[in-house]
Coordinates of C-alpha atoms and ligand atoms in Angstrom, one line a residue:
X917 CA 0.0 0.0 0.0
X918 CA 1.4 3.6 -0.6
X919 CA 2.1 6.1 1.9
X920 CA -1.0 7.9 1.0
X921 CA -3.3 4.8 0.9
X922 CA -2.2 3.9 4.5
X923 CA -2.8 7.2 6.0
X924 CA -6.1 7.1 4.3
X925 CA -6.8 4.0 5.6
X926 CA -5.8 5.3 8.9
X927 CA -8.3 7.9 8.0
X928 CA -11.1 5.6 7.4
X929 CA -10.9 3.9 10.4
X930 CA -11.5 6.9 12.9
X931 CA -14.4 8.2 10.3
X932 CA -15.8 4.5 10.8
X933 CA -15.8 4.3 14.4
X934 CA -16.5 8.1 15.1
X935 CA -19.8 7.1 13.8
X936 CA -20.1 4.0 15.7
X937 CA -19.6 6.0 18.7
X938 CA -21.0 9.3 19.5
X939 CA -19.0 11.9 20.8
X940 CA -21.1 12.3 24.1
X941 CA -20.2 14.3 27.3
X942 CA -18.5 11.2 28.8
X943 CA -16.5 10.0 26.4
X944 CA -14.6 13.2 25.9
X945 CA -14.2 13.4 29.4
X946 CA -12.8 10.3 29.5
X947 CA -10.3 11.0 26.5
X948 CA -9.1 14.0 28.2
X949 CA -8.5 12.1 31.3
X950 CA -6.9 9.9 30.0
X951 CA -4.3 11.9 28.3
X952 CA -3.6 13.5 31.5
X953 CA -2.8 10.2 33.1
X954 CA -0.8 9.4 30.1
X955 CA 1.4 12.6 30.4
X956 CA 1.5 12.3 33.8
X957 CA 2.9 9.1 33.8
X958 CA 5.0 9.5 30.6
X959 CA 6.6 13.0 32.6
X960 CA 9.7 11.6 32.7
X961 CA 10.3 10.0 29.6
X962 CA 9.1 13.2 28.1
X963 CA 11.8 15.2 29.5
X964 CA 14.6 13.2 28.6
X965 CA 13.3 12.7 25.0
X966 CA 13.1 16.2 24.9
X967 CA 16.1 17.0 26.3
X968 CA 18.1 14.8 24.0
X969 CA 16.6 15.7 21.1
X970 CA 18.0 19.1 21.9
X971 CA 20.9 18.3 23.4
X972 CA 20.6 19.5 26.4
X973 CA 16.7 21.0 27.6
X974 CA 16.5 22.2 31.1
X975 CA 14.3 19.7 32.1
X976 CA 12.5 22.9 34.6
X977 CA 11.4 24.0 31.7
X978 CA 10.1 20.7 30.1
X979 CA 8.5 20.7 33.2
X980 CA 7.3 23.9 33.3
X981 CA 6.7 25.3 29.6
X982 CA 5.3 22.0 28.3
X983 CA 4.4 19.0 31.3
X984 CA 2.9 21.7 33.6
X985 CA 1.1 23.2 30.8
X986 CA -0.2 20.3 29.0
X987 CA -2.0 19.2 32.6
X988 CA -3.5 22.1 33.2
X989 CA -5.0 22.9 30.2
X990 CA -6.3 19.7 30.5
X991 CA -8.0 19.9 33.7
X992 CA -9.4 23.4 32.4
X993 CA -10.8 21.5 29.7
X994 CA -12.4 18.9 32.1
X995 CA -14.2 20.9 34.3
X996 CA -15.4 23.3 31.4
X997 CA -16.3 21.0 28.3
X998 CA -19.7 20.2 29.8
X999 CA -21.0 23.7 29.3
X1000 CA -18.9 24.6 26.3
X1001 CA -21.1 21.7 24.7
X1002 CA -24.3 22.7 25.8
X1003 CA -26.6 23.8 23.2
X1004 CA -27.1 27.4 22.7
X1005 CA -30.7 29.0 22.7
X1006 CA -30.5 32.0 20.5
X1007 CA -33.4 34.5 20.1
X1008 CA -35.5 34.1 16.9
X1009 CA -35.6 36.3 14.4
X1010 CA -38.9 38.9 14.8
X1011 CA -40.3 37.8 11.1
X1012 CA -39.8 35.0 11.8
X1013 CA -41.9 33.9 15.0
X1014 CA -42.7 32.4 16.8
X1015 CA -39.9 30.1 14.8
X1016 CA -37.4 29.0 17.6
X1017 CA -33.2 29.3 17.0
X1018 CA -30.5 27.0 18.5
X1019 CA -26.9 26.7 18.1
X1020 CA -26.1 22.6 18.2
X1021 CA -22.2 22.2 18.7
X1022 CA -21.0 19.3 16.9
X1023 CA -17.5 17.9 16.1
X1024 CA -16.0 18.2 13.0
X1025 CA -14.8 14.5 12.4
X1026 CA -11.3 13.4 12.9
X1027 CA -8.9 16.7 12.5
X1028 CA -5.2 16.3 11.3
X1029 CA -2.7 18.2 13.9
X1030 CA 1.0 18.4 12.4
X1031 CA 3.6 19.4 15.7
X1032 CA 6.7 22.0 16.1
X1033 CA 9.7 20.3 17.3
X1034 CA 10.5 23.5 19.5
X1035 CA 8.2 22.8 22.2
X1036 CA 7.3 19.4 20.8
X1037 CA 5.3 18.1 23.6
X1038 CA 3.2 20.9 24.2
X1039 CA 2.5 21.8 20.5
X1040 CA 1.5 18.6 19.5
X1041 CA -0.5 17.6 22.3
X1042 CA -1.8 20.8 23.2
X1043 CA -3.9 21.4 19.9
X1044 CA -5.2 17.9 20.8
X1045 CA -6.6 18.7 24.2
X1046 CA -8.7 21.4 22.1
X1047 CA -9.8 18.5 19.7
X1048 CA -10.9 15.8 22.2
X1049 CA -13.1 18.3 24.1
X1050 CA -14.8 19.2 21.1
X1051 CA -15.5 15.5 21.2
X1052 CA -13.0 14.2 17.7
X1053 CA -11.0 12.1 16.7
X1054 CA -7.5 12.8 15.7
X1055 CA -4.5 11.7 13.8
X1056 CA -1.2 13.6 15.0
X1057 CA 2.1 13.9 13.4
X1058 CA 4.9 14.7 15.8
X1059 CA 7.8 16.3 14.6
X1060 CA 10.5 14.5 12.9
X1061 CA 13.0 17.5 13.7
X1062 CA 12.5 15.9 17.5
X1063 CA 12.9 12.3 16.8
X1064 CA 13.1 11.1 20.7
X1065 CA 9.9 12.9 21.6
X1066 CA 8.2 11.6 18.7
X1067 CA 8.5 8.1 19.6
X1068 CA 7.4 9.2 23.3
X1069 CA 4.6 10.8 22.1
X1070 CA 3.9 7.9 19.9
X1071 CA 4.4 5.3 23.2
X1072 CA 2.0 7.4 24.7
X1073 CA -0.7 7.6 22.8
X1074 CA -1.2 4.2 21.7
X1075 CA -1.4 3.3 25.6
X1076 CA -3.9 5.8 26.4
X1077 CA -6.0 5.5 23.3
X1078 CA -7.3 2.9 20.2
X1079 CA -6.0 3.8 17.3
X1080 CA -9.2 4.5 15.5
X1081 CA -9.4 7.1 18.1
X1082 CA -6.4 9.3 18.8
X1083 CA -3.0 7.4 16.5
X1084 CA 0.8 9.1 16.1
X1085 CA 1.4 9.2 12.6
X1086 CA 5.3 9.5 12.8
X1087 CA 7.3 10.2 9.6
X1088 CA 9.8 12.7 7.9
X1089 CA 8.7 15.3 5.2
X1090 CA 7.5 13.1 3.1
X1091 CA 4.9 11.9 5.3
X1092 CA 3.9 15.4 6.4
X1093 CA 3.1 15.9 2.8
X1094 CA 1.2 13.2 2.4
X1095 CA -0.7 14.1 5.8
X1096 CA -1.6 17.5 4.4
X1097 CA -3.1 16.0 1.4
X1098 CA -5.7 13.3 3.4
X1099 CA -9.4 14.9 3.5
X1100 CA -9.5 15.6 6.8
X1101 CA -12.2 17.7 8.5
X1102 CA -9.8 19.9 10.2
X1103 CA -5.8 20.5 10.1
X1104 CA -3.7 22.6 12.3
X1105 CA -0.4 23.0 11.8
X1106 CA 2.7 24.3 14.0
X1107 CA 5.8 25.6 12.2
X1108 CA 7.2 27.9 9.7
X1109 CA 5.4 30.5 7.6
X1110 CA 7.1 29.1 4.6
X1111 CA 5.4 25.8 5.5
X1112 CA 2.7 27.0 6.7
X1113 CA 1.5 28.4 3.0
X1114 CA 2.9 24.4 1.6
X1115 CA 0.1 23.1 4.2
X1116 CA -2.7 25.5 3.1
X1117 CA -1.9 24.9 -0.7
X1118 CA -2.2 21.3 0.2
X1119 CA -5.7 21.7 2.4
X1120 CA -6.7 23.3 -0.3
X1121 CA -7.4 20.7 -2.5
X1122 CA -10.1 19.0 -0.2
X1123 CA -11.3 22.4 1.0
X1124 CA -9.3 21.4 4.3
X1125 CA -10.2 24.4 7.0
X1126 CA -6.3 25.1 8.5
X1127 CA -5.5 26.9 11.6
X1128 CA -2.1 27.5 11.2
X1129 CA 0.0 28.5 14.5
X1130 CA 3.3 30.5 12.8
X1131 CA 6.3 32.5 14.1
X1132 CA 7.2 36.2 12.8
X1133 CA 9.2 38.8 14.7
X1134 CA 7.4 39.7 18.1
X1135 CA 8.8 43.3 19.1
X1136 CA 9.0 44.6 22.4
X1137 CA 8.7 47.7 23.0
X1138 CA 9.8 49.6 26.0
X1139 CA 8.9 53.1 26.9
X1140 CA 11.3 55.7 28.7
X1141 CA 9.2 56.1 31.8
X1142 CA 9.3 51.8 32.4
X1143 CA 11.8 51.4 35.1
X1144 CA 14.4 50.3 32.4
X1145 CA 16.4 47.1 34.8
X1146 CA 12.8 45.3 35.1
X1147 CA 12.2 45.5 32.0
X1148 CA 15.8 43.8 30.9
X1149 CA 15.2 41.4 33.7
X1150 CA 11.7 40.6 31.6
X1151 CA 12.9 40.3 28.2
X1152 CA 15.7 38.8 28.2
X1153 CA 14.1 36.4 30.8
X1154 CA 11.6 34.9 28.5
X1155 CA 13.8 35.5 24.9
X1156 CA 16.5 32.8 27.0
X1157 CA 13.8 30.5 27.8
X1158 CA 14.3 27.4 25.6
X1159 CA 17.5 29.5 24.0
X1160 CA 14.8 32.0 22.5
X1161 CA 13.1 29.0 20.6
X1162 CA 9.8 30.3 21.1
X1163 CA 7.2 31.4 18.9
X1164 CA 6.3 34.2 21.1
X1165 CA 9.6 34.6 22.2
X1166 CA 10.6 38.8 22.2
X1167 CA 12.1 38.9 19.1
X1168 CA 13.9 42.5 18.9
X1169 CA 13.8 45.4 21.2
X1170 CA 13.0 48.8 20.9
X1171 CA 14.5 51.2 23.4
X1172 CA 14.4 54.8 24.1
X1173 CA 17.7 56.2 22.7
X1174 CA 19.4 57.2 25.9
X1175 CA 18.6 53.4 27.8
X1176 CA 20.5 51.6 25.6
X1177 CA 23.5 51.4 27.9
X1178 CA 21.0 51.1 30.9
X1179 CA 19.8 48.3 29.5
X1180 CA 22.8 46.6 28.4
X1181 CA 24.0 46.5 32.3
X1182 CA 20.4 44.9 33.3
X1183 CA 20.5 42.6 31.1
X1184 CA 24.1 41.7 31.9
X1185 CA 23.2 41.8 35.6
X1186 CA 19.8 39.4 34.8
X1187 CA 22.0 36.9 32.6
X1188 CA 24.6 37.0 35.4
X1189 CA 22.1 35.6 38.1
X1190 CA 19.7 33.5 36.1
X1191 CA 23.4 31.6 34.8
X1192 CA 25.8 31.8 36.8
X1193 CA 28.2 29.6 34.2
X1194 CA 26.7 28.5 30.5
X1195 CA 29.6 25.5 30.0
X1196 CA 28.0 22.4 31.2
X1197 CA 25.1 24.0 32.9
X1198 CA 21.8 22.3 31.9
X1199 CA 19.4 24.8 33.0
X1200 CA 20.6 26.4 29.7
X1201 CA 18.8 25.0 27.1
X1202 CA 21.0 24.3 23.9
X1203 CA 20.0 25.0 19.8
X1204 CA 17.8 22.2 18.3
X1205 CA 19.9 21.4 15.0
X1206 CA 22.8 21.7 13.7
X1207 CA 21.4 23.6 11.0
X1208 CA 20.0 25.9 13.3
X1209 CA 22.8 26.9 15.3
X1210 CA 24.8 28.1 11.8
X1211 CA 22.1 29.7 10.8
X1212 CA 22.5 31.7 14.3
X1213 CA 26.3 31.7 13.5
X1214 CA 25.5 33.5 10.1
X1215 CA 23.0 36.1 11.6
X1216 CA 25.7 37.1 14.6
X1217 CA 28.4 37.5 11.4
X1218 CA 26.1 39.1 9.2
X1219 CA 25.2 41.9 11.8
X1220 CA 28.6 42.5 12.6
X1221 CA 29.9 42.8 9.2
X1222 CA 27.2 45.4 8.8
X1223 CA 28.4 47.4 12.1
X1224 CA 26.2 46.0 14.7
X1225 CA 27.7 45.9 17.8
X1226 CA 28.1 42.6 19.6
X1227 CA 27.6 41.9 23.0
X1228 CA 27.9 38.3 24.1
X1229 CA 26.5 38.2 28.1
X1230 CA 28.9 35.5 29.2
X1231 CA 31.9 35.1 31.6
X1232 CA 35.4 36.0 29.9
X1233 CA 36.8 32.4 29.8
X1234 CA 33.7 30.4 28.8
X1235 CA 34.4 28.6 25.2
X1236 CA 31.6 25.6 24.4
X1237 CA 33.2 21.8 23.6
X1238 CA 33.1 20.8 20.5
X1239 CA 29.4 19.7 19.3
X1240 CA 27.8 21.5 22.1
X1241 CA 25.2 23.4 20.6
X1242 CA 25.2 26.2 23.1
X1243 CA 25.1 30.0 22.0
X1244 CA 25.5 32.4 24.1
X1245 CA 22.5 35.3 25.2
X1246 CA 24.0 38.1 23.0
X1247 CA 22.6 41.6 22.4
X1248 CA 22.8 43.3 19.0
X1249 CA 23.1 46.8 19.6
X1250 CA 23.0 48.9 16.5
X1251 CA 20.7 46.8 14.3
X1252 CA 19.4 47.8 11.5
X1253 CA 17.0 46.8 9.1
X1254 CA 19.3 45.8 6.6
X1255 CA 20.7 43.3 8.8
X1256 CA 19.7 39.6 8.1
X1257 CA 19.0 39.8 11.6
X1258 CA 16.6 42.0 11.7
X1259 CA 14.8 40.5 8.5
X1260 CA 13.9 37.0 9.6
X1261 CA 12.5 35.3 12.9
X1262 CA 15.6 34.6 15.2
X1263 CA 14.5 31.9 16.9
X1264 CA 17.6 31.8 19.6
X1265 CA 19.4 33.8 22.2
X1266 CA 20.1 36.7 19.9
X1267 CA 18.2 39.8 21.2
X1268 CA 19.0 42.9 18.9
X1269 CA 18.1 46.3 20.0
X1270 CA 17.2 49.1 18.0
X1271 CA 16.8 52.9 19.1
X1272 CA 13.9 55.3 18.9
X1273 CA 13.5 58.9 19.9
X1274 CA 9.7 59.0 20.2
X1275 CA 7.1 56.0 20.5
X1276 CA 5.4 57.8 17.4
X1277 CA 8.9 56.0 15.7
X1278 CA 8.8 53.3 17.6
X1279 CA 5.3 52.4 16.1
X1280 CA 6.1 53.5 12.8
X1281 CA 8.7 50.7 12.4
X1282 CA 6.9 48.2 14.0
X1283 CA 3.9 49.2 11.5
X1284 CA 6.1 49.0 8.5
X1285 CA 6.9 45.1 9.1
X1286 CA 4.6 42.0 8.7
X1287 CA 2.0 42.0 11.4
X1288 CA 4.1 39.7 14.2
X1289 CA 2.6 36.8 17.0
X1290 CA 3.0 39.0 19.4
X1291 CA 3.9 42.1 20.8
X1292 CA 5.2 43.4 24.0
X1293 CA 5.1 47.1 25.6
X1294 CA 6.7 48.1 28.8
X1295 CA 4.4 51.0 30.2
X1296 CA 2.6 51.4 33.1
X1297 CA 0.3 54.6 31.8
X1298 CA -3.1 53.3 30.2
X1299 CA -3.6 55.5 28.0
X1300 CA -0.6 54.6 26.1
X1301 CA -1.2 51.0 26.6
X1302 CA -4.3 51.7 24.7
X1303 CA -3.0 53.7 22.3
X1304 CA -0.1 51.0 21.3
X1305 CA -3.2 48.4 21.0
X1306 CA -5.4 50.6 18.4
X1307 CA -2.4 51.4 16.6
X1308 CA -0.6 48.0 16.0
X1309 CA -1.9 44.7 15.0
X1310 CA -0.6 41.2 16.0
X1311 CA -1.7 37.7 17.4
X1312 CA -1.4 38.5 21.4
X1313 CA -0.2 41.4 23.5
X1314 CA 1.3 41.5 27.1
X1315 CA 1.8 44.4 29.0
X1316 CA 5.0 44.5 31.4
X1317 CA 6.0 41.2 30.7
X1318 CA 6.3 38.6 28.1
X1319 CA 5.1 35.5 26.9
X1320 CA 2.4 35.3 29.2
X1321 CA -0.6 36.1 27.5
X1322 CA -0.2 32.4 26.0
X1323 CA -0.8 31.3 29.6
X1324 CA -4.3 32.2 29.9
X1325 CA -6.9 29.7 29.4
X1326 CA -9.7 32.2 28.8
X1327 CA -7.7 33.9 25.9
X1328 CA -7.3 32.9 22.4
X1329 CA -4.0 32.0 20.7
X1330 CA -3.0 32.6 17.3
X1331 CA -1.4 35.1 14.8
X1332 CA -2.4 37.3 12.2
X1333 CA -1.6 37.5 8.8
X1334 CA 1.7 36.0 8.2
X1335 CA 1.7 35.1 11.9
X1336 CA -0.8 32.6 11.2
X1337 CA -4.8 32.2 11.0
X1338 CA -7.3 30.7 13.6
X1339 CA -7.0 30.0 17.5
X1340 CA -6.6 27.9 19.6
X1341 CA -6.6 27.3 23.6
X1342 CA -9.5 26.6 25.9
X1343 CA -12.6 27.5 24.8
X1344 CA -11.4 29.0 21.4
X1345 CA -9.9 26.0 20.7
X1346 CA -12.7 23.7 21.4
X1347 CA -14.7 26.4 18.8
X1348 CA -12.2 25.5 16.3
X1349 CA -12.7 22.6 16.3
X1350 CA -16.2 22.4 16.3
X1351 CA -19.0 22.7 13.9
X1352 CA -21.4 25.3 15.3
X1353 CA -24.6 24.3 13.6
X1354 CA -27.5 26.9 12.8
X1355 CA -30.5 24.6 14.0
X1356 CA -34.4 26.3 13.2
X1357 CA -37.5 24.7 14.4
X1358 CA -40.4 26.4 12.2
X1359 CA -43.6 26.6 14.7
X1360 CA -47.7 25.2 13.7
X1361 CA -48.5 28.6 12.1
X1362 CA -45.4 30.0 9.9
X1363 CA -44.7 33.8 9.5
X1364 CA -42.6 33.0 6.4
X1365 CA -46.2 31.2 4.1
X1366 CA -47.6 35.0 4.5
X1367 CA -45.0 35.7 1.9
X1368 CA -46.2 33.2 -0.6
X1369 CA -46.8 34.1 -4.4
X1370 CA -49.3 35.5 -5.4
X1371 CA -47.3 38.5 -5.1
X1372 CA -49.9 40.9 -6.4
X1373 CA -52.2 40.9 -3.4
X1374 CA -51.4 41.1 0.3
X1375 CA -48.2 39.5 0.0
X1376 CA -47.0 42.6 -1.7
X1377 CA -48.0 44.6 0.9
X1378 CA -47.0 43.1 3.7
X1379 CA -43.3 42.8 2.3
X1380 CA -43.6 46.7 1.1
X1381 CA -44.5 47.1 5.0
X1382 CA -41.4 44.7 5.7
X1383 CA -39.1 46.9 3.8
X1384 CA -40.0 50.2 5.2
X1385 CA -39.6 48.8 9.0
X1386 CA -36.3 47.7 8.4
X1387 CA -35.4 50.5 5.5
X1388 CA -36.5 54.0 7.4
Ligands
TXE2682 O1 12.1 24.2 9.5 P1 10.9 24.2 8.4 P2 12.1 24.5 11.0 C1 10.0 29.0 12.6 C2 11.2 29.5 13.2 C3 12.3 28.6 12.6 C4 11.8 28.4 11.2 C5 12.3 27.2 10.6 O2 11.4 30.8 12.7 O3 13.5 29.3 12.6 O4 10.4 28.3 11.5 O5 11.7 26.1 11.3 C6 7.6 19.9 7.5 N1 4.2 20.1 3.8 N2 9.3 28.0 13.5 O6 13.5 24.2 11.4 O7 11.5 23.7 7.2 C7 8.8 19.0 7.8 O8 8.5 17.6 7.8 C8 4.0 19.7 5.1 C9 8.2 28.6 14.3 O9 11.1 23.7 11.8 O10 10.2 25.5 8.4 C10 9.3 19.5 9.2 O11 8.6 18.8 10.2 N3 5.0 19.7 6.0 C11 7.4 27.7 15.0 C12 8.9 20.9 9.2 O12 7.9 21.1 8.2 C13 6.2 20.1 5.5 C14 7.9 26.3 15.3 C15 10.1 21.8 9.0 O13 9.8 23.1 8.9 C16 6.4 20.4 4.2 C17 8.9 25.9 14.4 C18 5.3 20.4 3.3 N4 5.5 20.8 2.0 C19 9.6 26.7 13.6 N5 7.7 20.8 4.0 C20 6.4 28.1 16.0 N6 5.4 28.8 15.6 O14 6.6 27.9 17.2 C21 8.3 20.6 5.2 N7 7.4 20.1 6.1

């Protein structure tokens, strides 16, 4: 059988007993439980999957970013999916009565979710929390990029669940392809924009609704009355998480022209406590490729050939071994726009940092670049908070702080633009991956036979009357 015959078949199977079994209140709770006990159990082997497959993960933040995560949303979804499901009453439409409305919430089928090999626990499984509350079933294709955790995630599922219900679909490129092409009812992909359009071009052909969860360059911006060391503290604390490999990592930063050296010495000072050492200290995660770390080599060289200047926050006599794949938290001070770095999502511990005069600027050349997955203003006045959200676009915003908009259940997640399409998370996840169905129930007597032909009579009238109610 070919590659694409077997994941049809694979297909086929969840379709069949999806309708064998419907997706009732207790069988989703069950699935979701059951994934939690899964993870839970699995914790361990997670965290050293992950941490090989990057060669060297702190496993606090396996634990904390992903594990932690992953279980809580889960428990959110528990304890909520009962109401999200219920049906929704809806008032009727006045000419219409006394016809009744209702919103029936239904799943889509089985839904297609292709991982991220960045966080590839959490993005993988995550997406399918969202899905099993909204009662489908699912076929999920970790990673390849994170080989480990895809066979741990694979382990995992086929213990907690039967294949026609929730089955890893591991595999290289070749297989993602082929998942992209299968006529699922849903697909939501992790990854690059570049990939992302592939995965949409592919969808396309069965009409395939994507959600696709991309990067871009998050800017955070900080204004001159932000006490300037908390706000180093912030950044560069959540840009060194997972060595910066975070889609909603801060990708640049814009400073107030006279903080720049301010904020170099916080940030040297924040480095300096959160690693002591970076040699042989695994609560510094490392890069996740080779490919990736010379692809950070080349945007370090690039900026400097182009008179960047660069600051590596290190101690004087640290040099990495040989194949340890360990960069160092370095700012770029001086970027500009020409700079390779400043062009593409950085995805590591590079953080440059670009001067403005006025936050008029400052929004003027975040305005001018593709709308990002996040954005980030230091700023404790309101009025300017506002102000930066009606005059900037982009998936999420925190105030004071990073990343941790992503964090709350209640919010959606997801980009804009090139940042991505569609949401995900809690509730807005379980919407995504539902089919909200329009439901009427016409009454005895029907408002909408008055309108019947002939139209010559008191039909005419009465729609003439119709037209100037809702017309004057
Ligand atoms: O490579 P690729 P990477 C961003 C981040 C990073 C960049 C590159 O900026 O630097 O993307 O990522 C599959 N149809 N993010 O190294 O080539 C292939 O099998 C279907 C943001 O991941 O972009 C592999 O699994 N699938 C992000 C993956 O795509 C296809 C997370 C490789 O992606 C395919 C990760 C096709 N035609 C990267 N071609 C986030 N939002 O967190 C390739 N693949």
């Amino acid at each position: 059988m070919s590659l694409q015959a077997s994941l049809q078949a694979m297909l086929d199977a969840q379709r069949a007993a999806l309708a064998r079994q419907p997706a009732t209140l207790a069988r989703r709770r069950e699935a979701l439980r059951a994934l939690r006990t899964a993870v839970w159990e699995h914790r361990d082997a997670l965290v050293a999957a992950v941490s090989r497959d990057f060669g060297g993960r702190a496993p606090a933040e396996t634990l904390a970013l992903e594990i932690f995560v992953l279980l809580d949303q889960l428990r959110f979804a528990e304890r909520h999916v009962a109401r999200w499901m219920r049906r929704r009453r809806v008032p009727g439409s006045w000419f219409l009565l006394p016809a009744r409305a209702f919103i029936e919430v239904q799943p889509l089928g089985v839904v297609g979710i292709i991982g991220a090999w960045n966080y590839p626990v959490l993005l993988t499984l995550g997406p399918l929390i969202d899905a099993l509350a909204a009662g489908n079933h699912a076929l999920v294709k970790p990673s390849e990029l994170a080989p480990h955790t895809a066979a741990a995630i694979a382990a995992l599922l086929a213990e907690a669940f039967p294949p026609e219900h929730v089955l890893a679909v591991p595999g290289g490129r070749e297989v993602a392809e082929a998942f992209c092409r299968l006529p699922l009812d849903h697909l939501l992909f992790t990854g690059s924009t570049r990939v992302g359009r592939a995965v949409m071009a592919a969808a396309a052909e069965h009409l395939v609704p994507v959600t696709l969860e991309l990067g871009g360059k998050s800017p955070a911006i900080v204004h001159d009355s932000y006490p300037i060391a908390r706000a180093a503290e912030r950044i560069l604390g959540a840009k060194l998480l997972n060595a910066g490999q975070t889609c909603v990592a801060p990708d640049y930063v814009l400073l107030p022209v006279g903080q720049v050296g301010a904020f170099e010495a916080a940030a040297r000072e924040a480095v300096a406590a959160r690693y002591p050492h970076f040699v042989g200290n695994a609560d510094y995660t490392r890069i996740g490729s080779e490919v990736h770390l010379e692809r950070l080599h080349g945007l370090v060289a690039d900026a400097r050939a182009r008179g960047a200047t660069v600051v590596e926050l290190r101690g004087a006599d640290e040099d990495p071994p040989p194949g340890d794949r360990l960069v160092f938290p370095t700012l770029i001070l001086g970027a500009t726009p020409e700079m390779a770095v400043m062009q593409e999502e950085i995805f590591g511990p590079l953080l440059p940092v670009v001067a403005y005069d006025a936050l008029d600027e400052a929004l003027v050349f975040v305005n001018a670049r593709p709308r990002p997955l996040a954005l980030y203003y230091f700023d404790d006045d309101r009025r300017r908070q506002d102000r930066v959200l009606a005059e900037t676009r982009s998936g999420g915003v925190t105030f004071n702080d990073c990343l941790l908009h992503l964090a709350q259940h209640h919010l959606p997640f997801g980009g804009v633009g090139p940042s991505g399409m569609g949401r995900y998370h809690g509730r807005h996840g379980f919407e995504t991956f539902s089919k909200q169905r329009g439901v009427m129930v016409q009454g005895r007597w029907s408002a909408a036979s008055l309108l019947a032909p002939p139209y010559a009579g008191r039909a005419g009238r009465l729609l003439d009357l119709m037209l100037r109610w809702v017309g004057r």
